[in-house]
CSV table of C-alpha atoms in Angstrom, one decimal:
chain,number,residue,atom,x,y,z
M,1,MET,CA,82.6,137.0,133.3
M,2,GLU,CA,80.0,135.4,130.9
M,3,VAL,CA,80.9,131.8,131.6
M,4,LYS,CA,80.4,132.4,135.4
M,5,TYR,CA,77.0,134.0,134.8
M,6,ALA,CA,76.1,131.2,132.6
M,7,LEU,CA,77.3,128.5,134.9
M,8,ARG,CA,75.3,130.2,137.8
M,9,ILE,CA,72.1,130.2,135.8
M,10,LYS,CA,72.8,126.5,134.9
M,11,ALA,CA,73.2,125.7,138.6
M,12,ASN,CA,70.2,127.9,139.9
M,13,PHE,CA,67.8,126.1,137.5
M,14,PHE,CA,69.0,122.6,137.4
M,15,TRP,CA,65.6,121.0,138.4
M,16,ASP,CA,63.7,123.1,136.1
M,17,SER,CA,66.1,122.3,133.1
M,18,LEU,CA,65.6,118.4,133.8
M,19,ASN,CA,61.8,119.2,133.7
M,20,VAL,CA,61.9,120.7,130.3
M,21,ILE,CA,64.1,117.9,129.1
M,22,ARG,CA,61.6,115.5,130.3
M,23,ALA,CA,58.7,117.5,128.6
M,24,SER,CA,60.5,117.5,125.5
M,25,ILE,CA,61.3,113.9,125.2
M,26,LEU,CA,57.8,113.0,126.2
M,27,GLY,CA,56.5,115.5,123.8
M,28,ALA,CA,58.3,114.4,120.9
M,29,ASN,CA,57.5,110.8,121.3
M,30,ASP,CA,54.0,111.7,121.8
M,31,GLY,CA,53.9,113.8,118.8
M,32,ILE,CA,55.7,111.0,116.6
M,33,ILE,CA,53.2,108.2,117.6
M,34,SER,CA,50.0,110.3,117.9
M,35,VAL,CA,50.3,111.9,114.4
M,36,SER,CA,51.5,108.5,113.0
M,37,GLY,CA,48.6,106.9,114.3
M,38,ILE,CA,46.2,109.5,112.9
M,39,VAL,CA,47.7,109.6,109.5
M,40,LEU,CA,47.9,105.8,109.2
M,41,GLY,CA,44.4,105.3,110.4
M,42,ALA,CA,43.2,107.8,108.0
M,43,ALA,CA,45.4,106.1,105.1
M,44,GLY,CA,43.7,102.7,106.1
M,45,ALA,CA,40.5,104.3,105.5
M,46,ASN,CA,42.0,105.3,101.8
M,47,LEU,CA,41.3,108.9,102.3
M,48,ASP,CA,42.7,111.4,99.9
M,49,SER,CA,45.9,113.4,100.3
M,50,LYS,CA,44.1,116.7,101.2
M,51,THR,CA,42.2,114.9,103.9
M,52,LEU,CA,45.3,113.1,105.3
M,53,LEU,CA,47.0,116.2,105.5
M,54,ILE,CA,44.1,118.2,107.3
M,55,SER,CA,43.8,115.2,109.7
M,56,GLY,CA,47.5,115.3,110.4
M,57,LEU,CA,47.7,118.8,110.9
M,58,SER,CA,44.7,119.1,113.2
M,59,GLY,CA,45.8,116.1,115.3
M,60,MET,CA,49.2,117.9,115.5
M,61,LEU,CA,47.9,121.1,116.7
M,62,ALA,CA,45.4,119.5,119.0
M,63,GLY,CA,48.0,117.1,120.5
M,64,ALA,CA,50.5,120.0,121.0
M,65,CYS,CA,48.1,122.1,122.6
M,66,SER,CA,46.8,119.4,124.8
M,67,MET,CA,50.4,118.2,125.9
M,68,ALA,CA,51.3,121.8,126.7
M,69,GLY,CA,48.1,122.5,128.6
M,70,GLY,CA,48.8,119.1,130.6
M,71,GLU,CA,52.2,120.1,131.4
M,72,TRP,CA,51.3,123.7,132.3
M,73,ILE,CA,48.7,122.2,134.9
M,74,SER,CA,51.0,119.5,136.1
M,75,VAL,CA,54.0,121.6,136.6
M,76,SER,CA,51.8,124.5,138.1
M,77,THR,CA,50.4,121.9,140.7
M,78,GLN,CA,54.0,120.9,141.5
M,79,ARG,CA,55.1,124.4,141.6
M,80,ASP,CA,52.2,125.0,144.3
M,81,ILE,CA,53.5,122.3,146.3
M,82,GLN,CA,57.1,123.5,146.2
M,83,GLU,CA,56.0,127.0,147.2
M,84,LYS,CA,54.0,125.5,150.3
M,85,THR,CA,56.9,123.5,151.3
M,86,LEU,CA,59.2,126.6,151.2
M,87,GLU,CA,56.9,128.6,153.4
M,88,LYS,CA,56.8,125.7,155.9
M,89,GLN,CA,60.5,125.6,155.8
M,90,ASP,CA,60.8,129.2,156.4
M,91,GLN,CA,58.3,129.0,159.3
M,92,ALA,CA,60.3,126.1,160.7
M,93,THR,CA,63.5,128.3,160.4
M,94,ASN,CA,62.0,131.3,161.9
M,95,LYS,CA,61.0,129.3,165.0
M,96,GLY,CA,64.6,128.5,165.6
M,97,CYS,CA,64.7,124.8,164.6
M,98,GLU,CA,68.4,124.2,164.4
M,99,ASN,CA,68.2,120.8,163.2
M,100,CYS,CA,65.6,121.4,160.5
M,101,PRO,CA,66.9,120.0,157.2
M,102,ILE,CA,66.2,122.6,154.4
M,103,LYS,CA,65.8,120.2,151.4
M,104,LEU,CA,64.3,122.8,148.9
M,105,GLN,CA,65.8,126.2,147.7
M,106,LYS,CA,64.2,128.9,145.9
M,107,ASN,CA,66.1,128.0,142.8
M,108,ASP,CA,64.5,124.4,142.7
M,109,ILE,CA,61.1,125.8,141.9
M,110,LEU,CA,59.9,124.6,138.5
M,111,MET,CA,58.5,127.0,135.9
M,112,PRO,CA,55.3,125.8,134.3
M,113,LEU,CA,55.6,127.7,131.2
M,114,HIS,CA,59.1,126.4,130.5
M,115,ALA,CA,57.7,122.8,130.4
M,116,ALA,CA,54.6,123.8,128.5
M,117,ALA,CA,56.5,125.5,125.8
M,118,SER,CA,59.0,122.6,125.6
M,119,SER,CA,56.2,120.1,125.3
M,120,PHE,CA,54.4,122.1,122.7
M,121,CYS,CA,57.3,122.7,120.4
M,122,SER,CA,58.8,119.3,120.6
M,123,PHE,CA,55.3,117.8,119.9
M,124,ILE,CA,55.2,119.9,116.8
M,125,ILE,CA,58.5,118.7,115.7
M,126,GLY,CA,57.9,115.1,116.3
M,127,ALA,CA,54.6,115.3,114.6
M,128,MET,CA,56.1,116.7,111.5
M,129,ILE,CA,58.0,113.6,110.6
M,130,PRO,CA,55.1,111.3,110.0
M,131,LEU,CA,53.1,114.1,108.7
M,132,LEU,CA,55.7,115.1,106.0
M,133,THR,CA,56.3,111.5,105.2
M,134,MET,CA,52.7,110.8,104.8
M,135,THR,CA,52.0,113.8,102.7
M,136,LEU,CA,55.1,113.5,100.4
M,137,ALA,CA,55.3,109.9,99.6
M,138,SER,CA,53.6,108.6,96.8
M,139,PRO,CA,50.0,106.9,97.4
M,140,ALA,CA,51.4,103.3,96.9
M,141,HIS,CA,54.4,104.0,99.6
M,142,ARG,CA,52.8,106.2,102.0
M,143,VAL,CA,52.2,103.5,104.7
M,144,ILE,CA,55.5,101.7,104.7
M,145,PHE,CA,57.4,105.0,104.5
M,146,THR,CA,55.6,106.5,107.4
M,147,LEU,CA,56.0,103.5,109.5
M,148,ILE,CA,59.9,103.6,108.7
M,149,ALA,CA,59.9,107.1,109.4
M,150,MET,CA,58.1,106.6,112.8
M,151,ILE,CA,60.5,103.8,113.9
M,152,ALA,CA,63.6,105.7,112.8
M,153,SER,CA,62.4,108.8,114.8
M,154,LEU,CA,61.3,106.8,117.9
M,155,SER,CA,64.8,105.0,117.8
M,156,ILE,CA,66.6,108.1,117.5
M,157,ASN,CA,64.7,109.7,120.4
M,158,ALA,CA,65.3,107.0,122.5
M,159,THR,CA,69.2,107.0,121.6
M,160,VAL,CA,69.3,110.8,122.6
M,161,CYS,CA,67.4,110.6,125.7
M,162,THR,CA,69.7,107.6,127.2
M,163,HIS,CA,72.9,108.9,125.9
M,164,HIS,CA,74.5,110.3,129.0
M,165,SER,CA,72.7,108.0,131.4
M,166,ASP,CA,72.7,104.3,132.7
M,167,ALA,CA,69.6,103.4,130.9
M,168,SER,CA,69.6,100.7,128.6
M,169,THR,CA,69.3,102.5,124.9
M,170,SER,CA,68.0,99.1,123.2
M,171,LYS,CA,65.4,98.6,125.9
M,172,THR,CA,64.2,102.3,125.4
M,173,ILE,CA,64.2,101.9,121.8
M,174,VAL,CA,62.3,98.5,121.8
M,175,ARG,CA,59.6,100.4,124.3
M,176,ASN,CA,59.2,103.2,121.9
M,177,VAL,CA,58.9,101.3,118.7
M,178,VAL,CA,56.6,98.7,120.3
M,179,THR,CA,54.4,101.5,121.7
M,180,GLY,CA,54.2,103.1,118.4
M,181,LEU,CA,53.6,100.0,116.4
M,182,LEU,CA,50.8,98.9,118.5
M,183,THR,CA,49.2,102.4,118.3
M,184,THR,CA,49.4,102.8,114.6
M,185,LEU,CA,48.2,98.9,114.1
M,186,VAL,CA,45.2,99.7,116.2
M,187,THR,CA,44.3,102.9,114.2
M,188,PHE,CA,45.4,101.3,110.8
M,189,ILE,CA,42.9,98.5,111.5
M,190,LEU,CA,40.2,100.9,112.5
M,191,GLY,CA,40.6,103.1,109.3
M,192,SER,CA,40.8,99.8,107.2
M,193,SER,CA,37.4,98.8,108.7
M,194,VAL,CA,35.4,101.7,107.9
């Protein structure tokens, strides 16, 4: 009985589940890259450990809130469009339209709070990787260890998100790592020039 119920829930919220997965992948990538950029920029400016930690924590919380807010706004707009589409479909069906293709079901409606919460949590998890690495590493090894942690975590995220798809894992890894390296290069140079 429980298996049937679980399968029904899974089928009923397929599109919402995909949206949550998308928000999670994006949130984790953004957390890894954003906070790596912040802490490496601060390290480039030779800031002390306490300032690095505060900068990283502030960036992590601001980024997570920003990502969650962006997801909530975006998915709320999508949901509004879906609800209007359902209304139009219902009106067409009530007018006796025999050949009206019903494309959207009530179970297809996206849940903005799901995407926002997923994005917030995954951003925090992703951001903790460079933040903890930068904070726990010795001052002489902070930059290189944080870069290694960023590259490894972006590669793992790319591998996980392409695991059951036809997308190229190696291309996704390269895109993630190049984006992360360019971001951190810019912020480190900026920090070093101060």
